[in-house]
Short mmCIF file of C-alpha atoms in Angstrom, two decimals:
data_model
loop_
_atom_site.label_atom_id
_atom_site.label_comp_id
_atom_site.label_asym_id
_atom_site.label_seq_id
_atom_site.Cartn_x
_atom_site.Cartn_y
_atom_site.Cartn_z
CA MET A 6 -12.21 17.03 2.80
CA ARG A 7 -13.79 14.37 0.55
CA ILE A 8 -15.95 15.07 -2.39
CA SER A 9 -17.94 12.72 -4.73
CA VAL A 10 -16.70 12.50 -8.30
CA THR A 11 -17.75 10.53 -11.37
CA PRO A 12 -15.14 8.11 -12.55
CA PRO A 13 -14.06 8.17 -16.13
CA ARG A 14 -15.63 4.68 -16.98
CA PRO A 15 -18.39 3.73 -14.55
CA GLY A 16 -20.11 0.55 -15.14
CA THR A 17 -19.29 -3.28 -15.00
CA TRP A 18 -16.20 -4.37 -16.95
CA ILE A 19 -14.04 -7.42 -17.39
CA LEU A 20 -10.59 -6.26 -16.39
CA ASP A 21 -7.23 -7.56 -15.30
CA GLY A 22 -5.46 -6.27 -12.19
CA ASN A 23 -3.21 -3.83 -13.99
CA GLN A 24 -6.28 -2.44 -15.79
CA ALA A 25 -8.16 -2.14 -12.59
CA CYS A 26 -5.26 -0.33 -11.01
CA VAL A 27 -5.33 2.19 -13.87
CA GLU A 28 -9.10 2.73 -13.60
CA GLY A 29 -8.82 3.27 -9.80
CA ALA A 30 -6.06 5.74 -10.24
CA LEU A 31 -7.91 7.79 -12.89
CA SER A 32 -11.04 7.47 -10.68
CA ALA A 33 -9.13 9.02 -7.83
CA GLY A 34 -7.99 11.96 -9.95
CA CYS A 35 -4.49 10.87 -10.86
CA SER A 36 -3.03 13.55 -13.18
CA PHE A 37 0.65 12.46 -13.65
CA PHE A 38 2.45 9.25 -14.18
CA ALA A 39 6.07 8.53 -14.69
CA GLY A 40 7.53 5.09 -15.18
CA TYR A 41 9.78 2.68 -16.92
CA PRO A 42 8.63 -0.53 -18.59
CA ILE A 43 9.09 -3.71 -16.49
CA THR A 44 7.37 -7.06 -16.46
CA PRO A 45 4.65 -7.58 -15.00
CA ALA A 46 3.78 -3.91 -14.50
CA SER A 47 4.36 -2.60 -18.05
CA GLU A 48 0.51 -2.59 -18.83
CA ILE A 49 0.03 0.04 -16.15
CA LEU A 50 2.56 2.31 -17.89
CA GLU A 51 1.14 1.44 -21.39
CA MET A 52 -2.46 2.29 -20.40
CA MET A 53 -1.49 5.42 -18.60
CA SER A 54 0.44 6.60 -21.81
CA TYR A 55 -2.81 7.02 -23.64
CA ARG A 56 -5.49 7.37 -20.89
CA LEU A 57 -3.94 10.09 -18.88
CA PRO A 58 -3.42 12.56 -21.86
CA ASP A 59 -7.08 11.88 -22.90
CA SER A 60 -8.24 13.03 -19.40
CA GLY A 61 -5.95 16.09 -19.41
CA GLY A 62 -3.26 14.59 -17.29
CA ALA A 63 0.52 14.06 -18.09
CA PHE A 64 2.49 10.88 -18.86
CA ILE A 65 6.26 10.66 -19.20
CA GLN A 66 8.42 7.53 -19.81
CA MET A 67 11.49 8.07 -17.85
CA GLU A 68 14.94 6.51 -18.53
CA ASP A 69 14.73 4.33 -15.35
CA GLU A 70 13.06 3.90 -12.13
CA LEU A 71 15.20 6.28 -10.18
CA ALA A 72 14.10 8.98 -12.62
CA SER A 73 10.52 7.79 -12.42
CA ILE A 74 10.16 8.00 -8.58
CA ASN A 75 11.88 11.49 -8.58
CA ALA A 76 9.61 12.75 -11.39
CA THR A 77 6.62 11.60 -9.34
CA ILE A 78 7.78 13.41 -6.28
CA GLY A 79 8.38 16.57 -8.32
CA ALA A 80 5.04 16.34 -10.07
CA ALA A 81 3.35 16.07 -6.71
CA TRP A 82 5.09 19.28 -5.47
CA GLY A 83 3.98 20.87 -8.65
CA GLY A 84 0.37 20.17 -7.83
CA ALA A 85 -0.28 16.83 -9.65
CA ILE A 86 -1.91 13.78 -8.19
CA ALA A 87 1.05 11.61 -8.99
CA MET A 88 1.84 7.95 -9.33
CA THR A 89 4.42 5.40 -10.52
CA ALA A 90 4.35 1.80 -11.09
CA THR A 91 7.18 -0.98 -11.24
CA SER A 92 8.31 -4.36 -10.17
CA GLY A 93 11.17 -6.20 -8.50
CA PRO A 94 14.42 -4.62 -9.51
CA GLY A 95 12.62 -1.29 -10.33
CA PHE A 96 11.22 -1.23 -6.79
CA SER A 97 14.71 -1.56 -5.39
CA LEU A 98 15.91 1.27 -7.49
CA MET A 99 13.06 3.38 -6.23
CA GLN A 100 13.91 2.99 -2.48
CA GLU A 101 16.12 6.26 -2.22
CA GLY A 102 13.32 8.22 -3.76
CA ILE A 103 10.72 6.58 -1.43
CA GLY A 104 12.74 7.53 1.57
CA TYR A 105 13.02 11.16 0.22
CA ALA A 106 9.20 11.16 -0.38
CA ALA A 107 8.79 10.01 3.24
CA VAL A 108 10.96 12.59 4.76
CA THR A 109 9.46 15.54 2.63
CA GLU A 110 5.95 14.09 3.26
CA THR A 111 5.22 14.00 -0.49
CA PRO A 112 1.78 12.63 -1.24
CA CYS A 113 2.21 9.93 -4.05
CA VAL A 114 1.33 6.38 -4.93
CA ILE A 115 3.90 3.64 -5.84
CA VAL A 116 2.62 0.44 -7.29
CA ASN A 117 4.84 -2.70 -7.01
CA VAL A 118 3.49 -5.63 -9.08
CA GLN A 119 5.60 -8.20 -7.40
CA ARG A 120 7.62 -10.87 -9.08
CA GLY A 121 10.08 -13.49 -7.95
CA GLY A 122 13.56 -12.35 -6.91
CA PRO A 123 16.11 -11.48 -5.93
CA ALA A 124 17.77 -9.45 -8.72
CA THR A 125 16.21 -10.13 -12.13
CA GLY A 126 14.60 -13.17 -10.61
CA GLN A 127 11.48 -14.37 -12.26
CA PRO A 128 10.05 -11.61 -14.42
CA THR A 129 6.81 -13.51 -15.37
CA SER A 130 6.09 -15.29 -12.08
CA ALA A 131 4.21 -14.06 -9.02
CA SER A 132 5.59 -13.60 -5.46
CA GLN A 133 5.06 -11.93 -2.16
CA GLN A 134 8.75 -11.41 -1.52
CA ASP A 135 8.87 -7.71 -1.24
CA VAL A 136 6.54 -7.40 1.76
CA MET A 137 9.33 -6.33 4.17
CA GLN A 138 10.98 -4.06 1.53
CA ALA A 139 7.69 -2.22 1.09
CA ARG A 140 7.89 -1.43 4.75
CA TYR A 141 11.34 -0.47 5.33
CA GLY A 142 13.19 -0.70 1.89
CA SER A 143 14.76 2.82 2.37
CA HIS A 144 17.28 3.70 5.05
CA GLY A 145 16.32 5.55 8.28
CA ASP A 146 13.20 5.49 10.43
CA TYR A 147 9.90 6.07 8.79
CA GLU A 148 6.44 4.51 8.39
CA ILE A 149 4.26 4.48 5.19
CA PRO A 150 1.01 2.77 4.50
CA VAL A 151 1.08 -0.39 2.35
CA PHE A 152 -1.98 -2.06 0.89
CA ALA A 153 -2.08 -5.64 -0.53
CA PRO A 154 -5.31 -6.35 -2.61
CA SER A 155 -6.33 -9.90 -3.33
CA THR A 156 -8.61 -9.55 -6.33
CA THR A 157 -9.11 -7.36 -9.43
CA GLN A 158 -12.07 -5.54 -7.83
CA GLU A 159 -9.98 -4.99 -4.69
CA THR A 160 -7.17 -3.52 -6.79
CA PHE A 161 -9.62 -0.87 -8.06
CA ASP A 162 -10.91 -0.14 -4.51
CA VAL A 163 -7.46 -0.19 -2.98
CA THR A 164 -6.07 2.25 -5.59
CA VAL A 165 -8.70 4.79 -4.91
CA ARG A 166 -8.07 4.37 -1.22
CA ALA A 167 -4.30 4.64 -1.66
CA PHE A 168 -4.58 8.04 -3.24
CA ASN A 169 -7.01 9.28 -0.63
CA THR A 170 -4.67 8.09 2.09
CA ALA A 171 -1.63 9.73 0.50
CA ILE A 172 -3.26 13.02 0.23
CA GLN A 173 -5.00 12.87 3.73
CA TYR A 174 -1.83 12.10 5.55
CA ARG A 175 0.69 13.78 3.02
CA THR A 176 2.69 10.56 2.60
CA PRO A 177 3.78 8.16 -0.03
CA VAL A 178 1.68 4.94 -0.17
CA VAL A 179 2.71 1.56 -1.63
CA ILE A 180 0.23 -0.88 -3.26
CA LEU A 181 1.62 -4.40 -3.51
CA THR A 182 -0.03 -6.61 -6.17
CA ASP A 183 1.69 -9.44 -7.97
CA ALA A 184 1.90 -11.16 -11.35
CA THR A 185 -1.16 -13.36 -10.53
CA ILE A 186 -3.45 -10.36 -9.78
CA ALA A 187 -2.00 -8.52 -12.73
CA ARG A 188 -2.95 -11.23 -15.25
CA THR A 189 -6.38 -12.29 -13.60
CA ARG A 190 -9.25 -10.97 -15.66
CA GLU A 191 -12.60 -10.81 -13.87
CA LYS A 192 -15.59 -8.72 -13.38
CA VAL A 193 -14.96 -5.24 -11.79
CA ARG A 194 -17.70 -2.91 -10.96
CA ILE A 195 -16.75 0.82 -11.10
CA PRO A 196 -19.38 2.83 -9.20
CA ASP A 197 -21.12 5.92 -10.58
CA GLN A 198 -19.57 8.02 -7.80
CA VAL A 199 -16.35 7.61 -5.72
CA TRP A 200 -15.28 9.63 -2.80
CA VAL A 201 -11.93 11.30 -3.23
CA GLU A 202 -9.74 13.32 -0.88
CA LYS A 203 -9.35 16.95 -1.77
CA THR A 204 -7.23 18.63 0.91
CA PRO A 205 -7.68 22.35 0.70
CA ARG A 206 -4.36 24.17 0.07
CA GLN A 207 -3.26 26.50 2.93
CA PRO A 208 -3.37 30.21 2.16
CA GLY A 209 0.00 31.79 2.17
CA PRO A 210 1.00 35.53 2.34
CA PRO A 211 0.58 36.94 -1.03
CA GLY A 212 4.00 37.32 -2.59
CA ASN A 213 5.76 36.88 0.67
CA PRO A 214 7.18 40.44 0.48
CA ALA A 215 9.46 39.89 3.56
CA GLY A 216 10.62 36.67 2.28
CA GLU A 217 8.82 34.70 5.01
CA VAL A 218 8.94 31.00 4.51
CA PHE A 219 5.69 29.05 4.71
CA ARG A 220 5.74 26.54 7.58
CA LEU A 221 5.35 23.54 5.31
CA PHE A 222 6.09 21.02 8.14
CA SER A 223 4.00 22.50 11.01
CA PRO A 224 1.61 19.60 11.97
CA ASP A 225 -1.99 19.79 12.89
CA ASP A 226 -3.39 17.86 15.88
CA ARG A 227 -3.21 14.59 13.87
CA GLY A 228 0.54 15.22 13.16
CA VAL A 229 -0.15 15.97 9.53
CA PRO A 230 1.39 19.18 8.00
CA PRO A 231 -0.62 21.51 5.66
CA SER A 232 -0.93 21.04 1.94
CA ALA A 233 0.86 23.29 -0.48
CA VAL A 234 2.56 23.29 -3.77
CA PHE A 235 5.19 25.29 -5.66
CA GLY A 236 4.30 28.23 -7.61
CA GLU A 237 1.73 29.92 -5.29
CA GLY A 238 4.10 32.50 -3.69
CA LYS A 239 4.67 30.73 -0.41
CA ASN A 240 8.47 30.36 -0.63
CA LEU A 241 8.30 26.60 0.07
CA LEU A 242 11.55 24.94 1.28
CA VAL A 243 11.47 21.09 0.60
CA GLU A 244 14.56 19.39 2.09
CA GLY A 245 15.80 15.95 2.18
CA GLN A 246 17.81 16.37 5.27
CA LEU A 247 16.00 16.47 8.53
CA HIS A 248 14.45 19.93 9.04
CA ASP A 249 12.28 22.19 11.23
CA GLU A 250 8.72 23.13 10.60
CA ALA A 251 9.80 25.84 7.97
CA GLY A 252 11.89 23.18 6.15
CA VAL A 253 15.17 24.63 7.33
CA ARG A 254 18.03 21.95 7.91
CA ALA A 255 18.06 20.87 11.57
CA GLY A 256 20.01 17.59 11.27
CA HIS A 257 22.71 19.12 13.46
CA LEU A 258 20.07 19.59 16.27
CA HIS A 259 19.66 16.35 18.13
CA ASP A 260 16.44 17.02 19.83
CA ALA A 261 14.71 18.67 16.85
CA SER A 262 15.83 15.70 14.69
CA ALA A 263 14.49 13.19 17.05
CA ALA A 264 11.23 15.15 17.38
CA PHE A 265 10.82 15.25 13.67
CA ILE A 266 11.31 11.50 13.18
CA HIS A 267 8.94 10.87 16.12
CA ARG A 268 6.31 12.87 14.42
CA LEU A 269 6.91 11.34 11.00
CA THR A 270 6.42 7.79 12.30
CA ARG A 271 3.57 8.57 14.75
CA LYS A 272 1.65 10.40 12.01
CA ILE A 273 1.17 7.10 10.36
CA LEU A 274 1.13 4.77 13.36
CA ASP A 275 -1.44 6.86 15.36
CA ASN A 276 -3.80 7.38 12.48
CA ALA A 277 -3.51 3.80 10.94
CA HIS A 278 -7.02 2.88 12.26
CA GLU A 279 -8.39 5.17 9.81
CA PHE A 280 -7.22 3.25 6.71
CA GLU A 281 -6.96 -0.18 8.36
CA ASP A 282 -8.60 -3.09 6.42
CA VAL A 283 -8.74 -6.47 8.00
CA GLN A 284 -11.55 -8.89 7.02
CA PRO A 285 -12.40 -11.85 9.26
CA PHE A 286 -14.38 -14.87 7.92
CA HIS A 287 -15.91 -17.08 10.47
CA THR A 288 -13.25 -16.45 13.08
CA GLU A 289 -15.47 -16.06 16.16
CA GLY A 290 -14.92 -19.00 18.32
CA SER A 291 -12.72 -20.87 15.79
CA SER A 292 -9.78 -22.46 17.15
CA VAL A 293 -8.08 -22.83 13.83
CA VAL A 294 -7.45 -19.73 11.62
CA VAL A 295 -5.88 -19.28 8.14
CA LEU A 296 -4.38 -15.74 7.84
CA SER A 297 -3.58 -14.42 4.48
CA TYR A 298 -3.13 -11.52 2.25
CA GLY A 299 -2.78 -10.67 -1.56
CA SER A 300 -3.04 -13.50 -4.08
CA SER A 301 -2.86 -16.09 -1.31
CA VAL A 302 -6.30 -15.20 0.01
CA ARG A 303 -8.14 -17.00 -2.91
CA PRO A 304 -6.79 -20.46 -2.20
CA SER A 305 -6.98 -19.76 1.54
CA LEU A 306 -10.75 -19.00 1.51
CA GLU A 307 -11.49 -21.96 -0.79
CA ALA A 308 -9.49 -24.31 1.53
CA VAL A 309 -11.38 -23.01 4.50
CA GLU A 310 -14.71 -23.55 2.78
CA MET A 311 -13.65 -27.11 1.88
CA ALA A 312 -12.58 -27.85 5.43
CA GLN A 313 -15.80 -26.36 6.97
CA THR A 314 -17.77 -28.63 4.62
CA ASN A 315 -15.72 -31.51 6.18
CA GLY A 316 -16.90 -30.38 9.65
CA VAL A 317 -13.66 -28.72 10.63
CA ASP A 318 -14.02 -25.62 12.85
CA VAL A 319 -11.85 -23.14 10.98
CA GLY A 320 -11.94 -19.44 10.09
CA CYS A 321 -9.99 -17.10 7.86
CA ILE A 322 -8.57 -13.62 8.19
CA LYS A 323 -7.73 -11.51 5.13
CA ILE A 324 -5.35 -8.45 5.72
CA VAL A 325 -5.57 -5.73 3.02
CA SER A 326 -3.72 -2.88 4.87
CA LEU A 327 -0.45 -4.78 5.40
CA TRP A 328 1.62 -1.97 7.01
CA PRO A 329 1.34 -0.65 9.71
CA PHE A 330 0.68 -4.16 10.84
CA PRO A 331 -2.81 -4.28 12.37
CA ASP A 332 -1.54 -5.55 15.83
CA LEU A 333 -4.57 -4.64 17.98
CA THR A 334 -7.18 -5.84 15.55
CA LEU A 335 -5.58 -9.27 15.06
CA LYS A 336 -5.10 -9.67 18.82
CA ARG A 337 -8.80 -9.25 19.08
CA LEU A 338 -9.80 -11.38 16.09
CA LEU A 339 -7.35 -14.25 17.15
CA LYS A 340 -8.28 -14.38 20.81
CA ASP A 341 -9.87 -17.87 20.42
CA ALA A 342 -7.45 -19.24 18.05
CA ARG A 343 -5.11 -22.05 19.14
CA LEU A 344 -3.57 -22.64 15.75
CA ILE A 345 -2.81 -20.08 13.04
CA ILE A 346 -1.70 -21.08 9.50
CA VAL A 347 0.07 -18.41 7.37
CA PRO A 348 0.37 -19.29 3.60
CA GLU A 349 2.44 -16.76 1.75
CA MET A 350 4.52 -16.73 -1.50
CA ASN A 351 7.80 -16.11 0.30
CA SER A 352 9.97 -17.83 2.82
CA GLY A 353 7.53 -16.82 5.62
CA ARG A 354 7.77 -13.12 6.34
CA ILE A 355 4.46 -12.06 7.67
CA CYS A 356 4.31 -15.25 9.67
CA ARG A 357 6.88 -13.70 12.00
CA GLU A 358 4.67 -10.71 12.62
CA VAL A 359 1.74 -12.87 13.47
CA SER A 360 3.95 -14.68 15.96
CA ARG A 361 4.92 -11.45 17.52
CA VAL A 362 1.29 -10.26 17.86
CA VAL A 363 -0.11 -13.46 19.40
CA ALA A 364 2.95 -13.76 21.65
CA GLY A 365 2.65 -17.46 22.46
CA THR A 366 -1.15 -17.69 22.93
CA ALA A 367 -1.52 -19.69 19.72
CA LYS A 368 0.77 -21.99 17.55
CA VAL A 369 1.75 -20.10 14.34
CA VAL A 370 2.54 -22.31 11.38
CA SER A 371 4.30 -20.96 8.35
CA LEU A 372 3.20 -22.27 5.02
CA PRO A 373 5.64 -20.76 2.48
CA LYS A 374 5.76 -21.31 -1.15
CA ILE A 375 8.58 -19.82 -3.46
CA GLY A 376 9.28 -20.47 -6.97
CA GLY A 377 6.45 -18.60 -8.61
CA GLU A 378 3.51 -20.76 -8.09
CA LEU A 379 0.35 -19.94 -5.99
CA HIS A 380 -0.64 -22.27 -3.16
CA THR A 381 -3.42 -24.68 -4.27
CA PRO A 382 -6.55 -24.97 -1.94
CA ARG A 383 -5.62 -28.56 -1.28
CA GLU A 384 -2.18 -27.72 -0.06
CA ILE A 385 -3.69 -25.42 2.37
CA LEU A 386 -6.48 -27.79 3.29
CA ALA A 387 -3.85 -30.49 4.07
CA GLU A 388 -2.24 -28.14 6.55
CA ILE A 389 -5.66 -27.28 8.16
CA ASP A 390 -6.45 -31.00 8.49
CA LYS A 391 -3.16 -31.78 9.99
CA GLY A 392 -3.31 -28.98 12.37
CA ALA A 393 -6.93 -29.57 13.32
CA SER A 394 -6.21 -33.29 13.87
CA SER A 395 -3.25 -32.44 16.12
CA HIS A 396 -5.11 -29.79 17.97
CA ALA A 397 -8.01 -32.30 18.65
CA GLY A 398 -5.51 -34.86 19.84
#
């Protein structure tokens, strides 16, 4: 169930990406934040430290990122709309907790403002090196939604959507920004009203006199279990081991364990079309397409415009909902493509997913850039011109 609410600060503002993330979270009803300072995500923590108490929420600075993700999970089960934010090394430390949030189906939002790695890496430089970690960073089989905004405005919009997705599908959701988005100040419009998800809590037997356990993991026809929190007399059992619909350990039962993992992954994969966001620009009939996500989108779009001005038939695709990967939509949008160029600030991670999707119907060219600098439009334009010339020949 979605309701319309008034954000705390509607209007048009000049914000950077971290500020836009905070405004999006507060507009979506975020009422709890736990975190530990780390560049380039620290401003989110700092702003939450005074904005949340002002709006009746709770803020806590934890001793590290392990404690931060676990506090976020605990707060969600206490009834809060919960969030944490970090970067590189902190995101690595959170992986065990993210897996726990996935298996307990805890609705929460984790923001990773990416910087160069591995290890301490490049604290003040941008990267897109965590795209695979965001998908499968924790151990075991699971699927969680991951969004990658490309502008400050989109960071606000995506943050609202991330909270809605987390609540609607009872799942942790990851937002991947980076140091470039975090530091970019530009105009952001915060609407007078935003739609936020308010899943009604399920009624439980008052007091549970017979000790009955609420079936906290009994799915509806979408594969999504009911919403409930501690302290309402439902005798909730939240368990990190694989469990049955009442939350009772079932890891020793092979069929039950397999069925649970199947539902956990299908819940996200089968409903991904509801939160999928893939935006094409002039791709219809284009034989050359630049496919991008996150910070790489800006120079990609500029390069495409420059190429079109020069008479080159080229389009662009922006992926905002990075995981689950939008296979079917990309197959449709890339049906006319014969050359696909994938610029990304890593060694070429999403390029492999694109190759898998097109399965040989088009040539896929990786345009990686590592070291902390964003592609320039001319670097991408040079690859477009080279590819277009080769394709024409």
